């Protein structure tokens, strides 16, 4: 198989985008193309394929075949183009498809863009939009949402491993601190741990969303776009950046109905996607210097840090309490601020996670740089863990 | 009285809810419906304040429950403000979502007073 690397990254400021869906996607795309040193003049870009990842471009923005519109507005015709919808894992799915396109020889250079516009919806509508990824008969009509599943999951985990709401808040504060150094982050403030846990007004400052999950243990609704330029490493084509190699990609699915899992605390697809990515890369958890894990809820960062093999089962919160997942810890997680503070424009998230790892491996993560980072992992979580993609990136030569 | 069903595989007897097109155990595609009711036990629960479009309540409680007879585990609405793990309830069926021209029926479990 051909080796594939990333030579360009782009990322809008997550939060609220005051423009069209296509302008937001194009902004990230053009930034990534220019970062790679690609000439945007007609016929000069030599981008063979574009994948546009979005969960809501059809449903929310009412645009079908959006990738065709994107390709045209950024002057990449006649590149091949597809829109990729895979719930909140759309972004990493698009990266995987780009890898497959290049590795197969069908394409040499591919642009991946992830984009989402959630803030044009009311809170009611966006909650409904996100809930459409649940089971259409057994979950969605009940009013069950992703926070509902995360709440029930958190309560069980608390019961079994003694996790506390303060443990969730510690992870939250850590991610907010990291976001202060990421100019693209949606929320740039650091809550005081005391104010959101023990203060007499903690219930007002940090109210329940889905008991025991509170505002500060779940992500915000964000607009945002992120983009990557991927290329084959055997073409001899020169880019403005040295490629960051994709060493491994793994993906796995699990029961669509959360209640059908034999162990309700088992995030099998996270574990399996990571296992496959490690296997492809010929690496293990000990090789990972920095990771972006899908913390749509703080409980997920904790459990994913166990499922990808960083910490033993039930010890993810302890590791966070000990500071091991901070930027200067031995397993830094979500240096970007994570979904919690950087924001979670669903279809853009998987691409955004890869952008952060590329910045870390290039040494460009100013203020949040992990020292000597050479290898990073991303885990992008779809549904309540029913479709998960993990990616390993490295600056090390193939071993 | 509205009823909800479990789907028993005609070949191997595996019970499903919701319906699967292919038996998750043996690969068969023929099932027989069985009324799904009786006592359940709460495995976990949550009280949700940010409900999606179409729900007019300030909050709703949800639970994952296990049927005592069949062992099937399902997600439900629970008619209690303060559920607890291990709580016993009856698997009643009611309107879980009202929509213009179409109501959706599902389990709204009723706690059994102790
Ligand atoms: Zn069967």
PDB file of N, CA, C and O and ligand atoms in Angstrom, chain B residues 9-14 16 23-28 31, ligand 1:
ATOM      1  N   UNK B   9     -36.706 -15.299  17.508  1.00  0.00           N
ATOM      2  CA  UNK B   9     -36.222 -15.967  16.294  1.00  0.00           C
ATOM      3  C   UNK B   9     -36.868 -17.352  16.184  1.00  0.00           C
ATOM      4  O   UNK B   9     -36.813 -18.146  17.132  1.00  0.00           O
ATOM      5  N   UNK B  10     -37.473 -17.654  15.016  1.00  0.00           N
ATOM      6  CA  UNK B  10     -38.139 -18.937  14.816  1.00  0.00           C
ATOM      7  C   UNK B  10     -37.153 -20.102  14.776  1.00  0.00           C
ATOM      8  O   UNK B  10     -37.533 -21.255  14.998  1.00  0.00           O
ATOM      9  N   UNK B  11     -35.911 -19.817  14.490  1.00  0.00           N
ATOM     10  CA  UNK B  11     -34.934 -20.903  14.377  1.00  0.00           C
ATOM     11  C   UNK B  11     -34.219 -21.204  15.692  1.00  0.00           C
ATOM     12  O   UNK B  11     -34.115 -22.357  16.094  1.00  0.00           O
ATOM     13  N   UNK B  12     -33.745 -20.150  16.385  1.00  0.00           N
ATOM     14  CA  UNK B  12     -32.904 -20.415  17.568  1.00  0.00           C
ATOM     15  C   UNK B  12     -33.511 -19.905  18.868  1.00  0.00           C
ATOM     16  O   UNK B  12     -32.975 -20.174  19.945  1.00  0.00           O
ATOM     17  N   UNK B  13     -34.610 -19.146  18.786  1.00  0.00           N
ATOM     18  CA  UNK B  13     -35.281 -18.697  20.004  1.00  0.00           C
ATOM     19  C   UNK B  13     -34.746 -17.402  20.591  1.00  0.00           C
ATOM     20  O   UNK B  13     -35.261 -16.897  21.597  1.00  0.00           O
ATOM     21  N   UNK B  14     -33.698 -16.827  19.984  1.00  0.00           N
ATOM     22  CA  UNK B  14     -33.132 -15.563  20.505  1.00  0.00           C
ATOM     23  C   UNK B  14     -34.193 -14.461  20.469  1.00  0.00           C
ATOM     24  O   UNK B  14     -34.925 -14.300  19.494  1.00  0.00           O
ATOM     25  N   UNK B  16     -35.416 -10.492  20.613  1.00  0.00           N
ATOM     26  CA  UNK B  16     -34.899  -9.179  20.212  1.00  0.00           C
ATOM     27  C   UNK B  16     -35.904  -8.076  20.535  1.00  0.00           C
ATOM     28  O   UNK B  16     -37.097  -8.257  20.406  1.00  0.00           O
ATOM     29  N   UNK B  23     -31.493 -12.306  12.586  1.00  0.00           N
ATOM     30  CA  UNK B  23     -31.260 -12.736  13.973  1.00  0.00           C
ATOM     31  C   UNK B  23     -29.800 -12.509  14.346  1.00  0.00           C
ATOM     32  O   UNK B  23     -28.901 -12.911  13.616  1.00  0.00           O
ATOM     33  N   UNK B  24     -29.589 -11.861  15.496  1.00  0.00           N
ATOM     34  CA  UNK B  24     -28.210 -11.492  15.854  1.00  0.00           C
ATOM     35  C   UNK B  24     -27.383 -12.709  16.263  1.00  0.00           C
ATOM     36  O   UNK B  24     -26.184 -12.601  16.500  1.00  0.00           O
ATOM     37  N   UNK B  25     -28.054 -13.868  16.386  1.00  0.00           N
ATOM     38  CA  UNK B  25     -27.319 -15.058  16.789  1.00  0.00           C
ATOM     39  C   UNK B  25     -27.105 -16.015  15.614  1.00  0.00           C
ATOM     40  O   UNK B  25     -25.988 -16.386  15.319  1.00  0.00           O
ATOM     41  N   UNK B  26     -28.226 -16.401  14.935  1.00  0.00           N
ATOM     42  CA  UNK B  26     -28.109 -17.510  13.987  1.00  0.00           C
ATOM     43  C   UNK B  26     -28.253 -17.116  12.515  1.00  0.00           C
ATOM     44  O   UNK B  26     -28.059 -17.964  11.639  1.00  0.00           O
ATOM     45  N   UNK B  27     -28.656 -15.871  12.229  1.00  0.00           N
ATOM     46  CA  UNK B  27     -28.742 -15.466  10.831  1.00  0.00           C
ATOM     47  C   UNK B  27     -30.097 -15.680  10.186  1.00  0.00           C
ATOM     48  O   UNK B  27     -30.309 -15.314   9.018  1.00  0.00           O
ATOM     49  N   UNK B  28     -31.042 -16.237  10.928  1.00  0.00           N
ATOM     50  CA  UNK B  28     -32.390 -16.449  10.411  1.00  0.00           C
ATOM     51  C   UNK B  28     -33.121 -15.103  10.249  1.00  0.00           C
ATOM     52  O   UNK B  28     -32.771 -14.128  10.912  1.00  0.00           O
ATOM     53  N   UNK B  31     -39.316 -14.280  12.470  1.00  0.00           N
ATOM     54  CA  UNK B  31     -39.511 -14.051  13.906  1.00  0.00           C
ATOM     55  C   UNK B  31     -40.982 -14.170  14.266  1.00  0.00           C
ATOM     56  O   UNK B  31     -41.853 -13.954  13.420  1.00  0.00           O
TER      57      UNK B  31
HETATM   58 ZN1  LIG C   1     -31.797 -17.026  15.572  1.00  0.00          ZN
END
